Amino acid sequence: MGIVYDAGGKFDKSFNQSAFEGAQRFKKETNISFIEAQASSDTQAEQVLRALARKNLDLIASVGFAQTQAVQKVAKEFPKVKFVLIDGTATGNNVNSVLFKEEEGSYLVGVAAAMASKTKKLGFIGGIDIPLIRTFACGYAQGAKAANAKVEVTQNMVGTTSSAWNDPAKGGELARSQF
């Protein structure tokens, strides 16, 4: 088995880390090991996937929608290898896509934030301004409004490219602007 983390790395405190921790638990419970790799850029994902596929692994899991095109392309080249794309949609006879209802978790966070707020002013800061992150934001705002119709939710996105995931200074600046 192989697992390919996206540019955030396996300690990103997000999807990659959840995948890493799940793989660690799987290894402990089944005694089946896995090979890890990281695609440090979206374009490198194809090379990393191809390198793992050449090792004749039964299954390769790719973490993140940014690897969608790479998974589709490499899966066609290696039809005997099974691929799983987490948080994205890819097609192919040897490809499975795993999607989440991210808005539902965000809804609950919005409810909790509204219930805890003394000012009725809440903020949401997303990474990349893409539909997926907008879905998180929408769930958050809907949950907040469900808990308290008078709450105000300010939403900001850090950027429009993958560098937004790694820009804590901009995230901090946006957070301070919401106060």
mmCIF file of C-alpha atoms in Angstrom:
data_model
loop_
_atom_site.group_PDB
_atom_site.id
_atom_site.type_symbol
_atom_site.label_atom_id
_atom_site.label_comp_id
_atom_site.label_asym_id
_atom_site.label_seq_id
_atom_site.Cartn_x
_atom_site.Cartn_y
_atom_site.Cartn_z
ATOM 1 C CA MET A 1 0.000 0.000 0.000
ATOM 2 C CA GLY A 2 1.129 3.527 -0.717
ATOM 3 C CA ILE A 3 -0.070 6.907 0.436
ATOM 4 C CA VAL A 4 0.701 10.210 -1.269
ATOM 5 C CA TYR A 5 0.256 13.364 0.784
ATOM 6 C CA ASP A 6 -0.221 16.669 -0.971
ATOM 7 C CA ALA A 7 1.940 19.762 -0.562
ATOM 8 C CA GLY A 8 0.761 20.352 3.025
ATOM 9 C CA GLY A 9 2.604 17.259 4.242
ATOM 10 C CA LYS A 10 1.554 14.628 6.751
ATOM 11 C CA PHE A 11 1.699 16.996 9.721
ATOM 12 C CA ASP A 12 -0.536 19.735 8.259
ATOM 13 C CA LYS A 13 -3.143 19.450 11.057
ATOM 14 C CA SER A 14 -5.719 18.750 8.336
ATOM 15 C CA PHE A 15 -6.538 16.116 5.693
ATOM 16 C CA ASN A 16 -2.983 14.870 5.259
ATOM 17 C CA GLN A 17 -2.443 14.390 8.969
ATOM 18 C CA SER A 18 -5.783 12.617 9.332
ATOM 19 C CA ALA A 19 -4.780 10.267 6.510
ATOM 20 C CA PHE A 20 -1.382 9.687 8.134
ATOM 21 C CA GLU A 21 -2.920 8.922 11.524
ATOM 22 C CA GLY A 22 -5.455 6.594 9.908
ATOM 23 C CA ALA A 23 -2.688 4.787 8.033
ATOM 24 C CA GLN A 24 -0.704 4.426 11.268
ATOM 25 C CA ARG A 25 -3.731 2.928 12.991
ATOM 26 C CA PHE A 26 -4.355 0.602 10.032
ATOM 27 C CA LYS A 27 -0.738 -0.567 10.194
ATOM 28 C CA LYS A 28 -0.988 -1.209 13.931
ATOM 29 C CA GLU A 29 -4.270 -3.126 13.649
ATOM 30 C CA THR A 30 -3.451 -5.176 10.538
ATOM 31 C CA ASN A 31 0.339 -5.361 10.583
ATOM 32 C CA ILE A 32 0.265 -4.235 6.937
ATOM 33 C CA SER A 33 2.865 -1.587 6.196
ATOM 34 C CA PHE A 34 2.667 1.245 3.699
ATOM 35 C CA ILE A 35 5.032 3.409 1.713
ATOM 36 C CA GLU A 36 4.673 7.162 2.151
ATOM 37 C CA ALA A 37 5.435 9.882 -0.348
ATOM 38 C CA GLN A 38 4.695 13.563 -0.610
ATOM 39 C CA ALA A 39 3.951 15.581 -3.707
ATOM 40 C CA SER A 40 5.523 18.928 -2.888
ATOM 41 C CA SER A 41 3.594 20.526 -5.748
ATOM 42 C CA ASP A 42 0.529 19.683 -7.781
ATOM 43 C CA THR A 43 2.698 18.966 -10.819
ATOM 44 C CA GLN A 44 4.953 16.588 -8.877
ATOM 45 C CA ALA A 45 1.993 14.395 -7.887
ATOM 46 C CA GLU A 46 2.056 12.565 -11.214
ATOM 47 C CA GLN A 47 5.742 11.657 -10.831
ATOM 48 C CA VAL A 48 5.272 10.492 -7.249
ATOM 49 C CA LEU A 49 2.219 8.383 -8.110
ATOM 50 C CA ARG A 50 4.001 6.815 -11.060
ATOM 51 C CA ALA A 51 7.026 5.938 -8.905
ATOM 52 C CA LEU A 52 4.805 4.195 -6.343
ATOM 53 C CA ALA A 53 2.802 2.398 -9.043
ATOM 54 C CA ARG A 54 6.041 0.980 -10.465
ATOM 55 C CA LYS A 55 6.594 -0.737 -7.103
ATOM 56 C CA ASN A 56 3.579 -2.963 -7.922
ATOM 57 C CA LEU A 57 1.613 -1.893 -4.867
ATOM 58 C CA ASP A 58 -1.950 -3.174 -4.599
ATOM 59 C CA LEU A 59 -3.356 0.180 -3.544
ATOM 60 C CA ILE A 60 -2.248 3.800 -3.630
ATOM 61 C CA ALA A 61 -4.186 6.452 -1.718
ATOM 62 C CA SER A 62 -3.818 10.076 -2.799
ATOM 63 C CA VAL A 63 -4.788 12.799 -0.363
ATOM 64 C CA GLY A 64 -6.331 15.935 -1.796
ATOM 65 C CA PHE A 65 -8.289 17.184 -4.777
ATOM 66 C CA ALA A 66 -5.116 18.715 -6.237
ATOM 67 C CA GLN A 67 -4.033 15.204 -7.224
ATOM 68 C CA THR A 68 -7.175 14.479 -9.284
ATOM 69 C CA GLN A 69 -5.643 14.817 -12.746
ATOM 70 C CA ALA A 70 -2.494 12.961 -11.716
ATOM 71 C CA VAL A 71 -4.525 10.050 -10.313
ATOM 72 C CA GLN A 72 -6.624 9.790 -13.462
ATOM 73 C CA LYS A 73 -3.578 9.820 -15.726
ATOM 74 C CA VAL A 74 -1.410 7.401 -13.740
ATOM 75 C CA ALA A 75 -4.331 5.029 -13.048
ATOM 76 C CA LYS A 76 -4.758 4.562 -16.807
ATOM 77 C CA GLU A 77 -1.077 3.661 -17.125
ATOM 78 C CA PHE A 78 -1.243 1.094 -14.299
ATOM 79 C CA PRO A 79 -4.609 -0.697 -14.614
ATOM 80 C CA LYS A 80 -3.640 -3.449 -12.136
ATOM 81 C CA VAL A 81 -3.008 -0.957 -9.330
ATOM 82 C CA LYS A 82 -6.019 0.337 -7.385
ATOM 83 C CA PHE A 83 -6.122 4.056 -6.606
ATOM 84 C CA VAL A 84 -8.140 5.944 -4.014
ATOM 85 C CA LEU A 85 -8.499 9.712 -4.264
ATOM 86 C CA ILE A 86 -9.445 11.364 -0.993
ATOM 87 C CA ASP A 87 -11.359 14.645 -1.204
ATOM 88 C CA GLY A 88 -11.673 14.669 -4.977
ATOM 89 C CA THR A 89 -13.476 12.978 -7.841
ATOM 90 C CA ALA A 90 -11.528 10.898 -10.337
ATOM 91 C CA THR A 91 -12.790 8.310 -12.791
ATOM 92 C CA GLY A 92 -11.464 4.972 -13.967
ATOM 93 C CA ASN A 93 -12.041 1.259 -13.501
ATOM 94 C CA ASN A 94 -9.284 1.094 -10.899
ATOM 95 C CA VAL A 95 -10.118 4.385 -9.134
ATOM 96 C CA ASN A 96 -12.372 5.096 -6.161
ATOM 97 C CA SER A 97 -13.113 8.595 -4.930
ATOM 98 C CA VAL A 98 -13.784 9.377 -1.277
ATOM 99 C CA LEU A 99 -15.723 12.561 -0.647
ATOM 100 C CA PHE A 100 -16.937 14.100 2.567
ATOM 101 C CA LYS A 101 -19.889 16.283 3.505
ATOM 102 C CA GLU A 102 -17.583 18.963 4.849
ATOM 103 C CA GLU A 103 -20.427 21.439 5.247
ATOM 104 C CA GLU A 104 -21.981 19.267 7.955
ATOM 105 C CA GLY A 105 -18.973 19.456 10.256
ATOM 106 C CA SER A 106 -18.666 23.171 9.573
ATOM 107 C CA TYR A 107 -22.347 23.608 10.393
ATOM 108 C CA LEU A 108 -21.729 22.187 13.863
ATOM 109 C CA VAL A 109 -18.704 24.451 14.334
ATOM 110 C CA GLY A 110 -20.880 27.416 13.339
ATOM 111 C CA VAL A 111 -23.515 26.413 15.897
ATOM 112 C CA ALA A 112 -20.869 26.147 18.622
ATOM 113 C CA ALA A 113 -19.304 29.483 17.664
ATOM 114 C CA ALA A 114 -22.650 31.284 17.707
ATOM 115 C CA MET A 115 -23.551 29.800 21.068
ATOM 116 C CA ALA A 116 -20.203 30.853 22.550
ATOM 117 C CA SER A 117 -20.153 34.356 21.052
ATOM 118 C CA LYS A 118 -20.803 37.319 23.321
ATOM 119 C CA THR A 119 -20.702 39.845 20.459
ATOM 120 C CA LYS A 120 -22.750 37.982 17.838
ATOM 121 C CA LYS A 121 -19.865 38.631 15.422
ATOM 122 C CA LEU A 122 -18.137 35.593 13.971
ATOM 123 C CA GLY A 123 -15.417 35.098 11.411
ATOM 124 C CA PHE A 124 -14.456 32.411 8.930
ATOM 125 C CA ILE A 125 -11.075 32.301 7.203
ATOM 126 C CA GLY A 126 -10.631 29.834 4.376
ATOM 127 C CA GLY A 127 -7.441 28.875 2.593
ATOM 128 C CA ILE A 128 -7.903 28.814 -1.168
ATOM 129 C CA ASP A 129 -10.967 30.504 -2.600
ATOM 130 C CA ILE A 130 -12.452 27.457 -4.324
ATOM 131 C CA PRO A 131 -15.897 25.807 -4.222
ATOM 132 C CA LEU A 132 -14.786 23.213 -1.653
ATOM 133 C CA ILE A 133 -13.704 25.853 0.861
ATOM 134 C CA ARG A 134 -16.784 27.939 0.083
ATOM 135 C CA THR A 135 -18.806 24.859 1.064
ATOM 136 C CA PHE A 136 -17.060 24.813 4.455
ATOM 137 C CA ALA A 137 -17.821 28.526 4.841
ATOM 138 C CA CYS A 138 -21.461 28.085 3.874
ATOM 139 C CA GLY A 139 -21.970 25.277 6.392
ATOM 140 C CA TYR A 140 -20.323 27.378 9.098
ATOM 141 C CA ALA A 141 -22.530 30.403 8.377
ATOM 142 C CA GLN A 142 -25.700 28.307 8.195
ATOM 143 C CA GLY A 143 -24.925 26.646 11.517
ATOM 144 C CA ALA A 144 -24.211 29.995 13.141
ATOM 145 C CA LYS A 145 -27.470 31.494 11.833
ATOM 146 C CA ALA A 146 -29.430 28.419 12.945
ATOM 147 C CA ALA A 147 -28.147 28.871 16.492
ATOM 148 C CA ASN A 148 -28.647 32.638 16.533
ATOM 149 C CA ALA A 149 -30.370 34.447 13.658
ATOM 150 C CA LYS A 150 -28.845 37.777 14.773
ATOM 151 C CA VAL A 151 -25.253 36.612 14.384
ATOM 152 C CA GLU A 152 -23.043 38.256 11.725
ATOM 153 C CA VAL A 153 -20.493 36.101 9.904
ATOM 154 C CA THR A 154 -17.552 37.707 8.108
ATOM 155 C CA GLN A 155 -15.852 35.449 5.584
ATOM 156 C CA ASN A 156 -12.401 35.873 4.069
ATOM 157 C CA MET A 157 -10.207 33.657 1.911
ATOM 158 C CA VAL A 158 -6.416 33.768 2.123
ATOM 159 C CA GLY A 159 -5.807 33.451 -1.622
ATOM 160 C CA THR A 160 -6.554 31.816 -4.942
ATOM 161 C CA THR A 161 -3.504 29.566 -5.396
ATOM 162 C CA SER A 162 -2.099 26.636 -3.414
ATOM 163 C CA SER A 163 0.327 29.015 -1.679
ATOM 164 C CA ALA A 164 -2.674 30.196 0.366
ATOM 165 C CA TRP A 165 -2.451 26.991 2.428
ATOM 166 C CA ASN A 166 0.965 28.080 3.679
ATOM 167 C CA ASP A 167 0.456 31.762 4.395
ATOM 168 C CA PRO A 168 -0.178 32.102 8.142
ATOM 169 C CA ALA A 169 0.807 35.781 8.051
ATOM 170 C CA LYS A 170 -2.045 36.556 5.649
ATOM 171 C CA GLY A 171 -4.398 34.383 7.706
ATOM 172 C CA GLY A 172 -3.442 36.331 10.827
ATOM 173 C CA GLU A 173 -3.909 39.632 9.027
ATOM 174 C CA LEU A 174 -7.395 38.588 7.906
ATOM 175 C CA ALA A 175 -8.270 37.399 11.416
ATOM 176 C CA ARG A 176 -7.201 40.712 12.951
ATOM 177 C CA SER A 177 -9.276 42.586 10.366
ATOM 178 C CA GLN A 178 -12.374 40.709 11.510
ATOM 179 C CA PHE A 179 -12.186 42.089 15.061
#
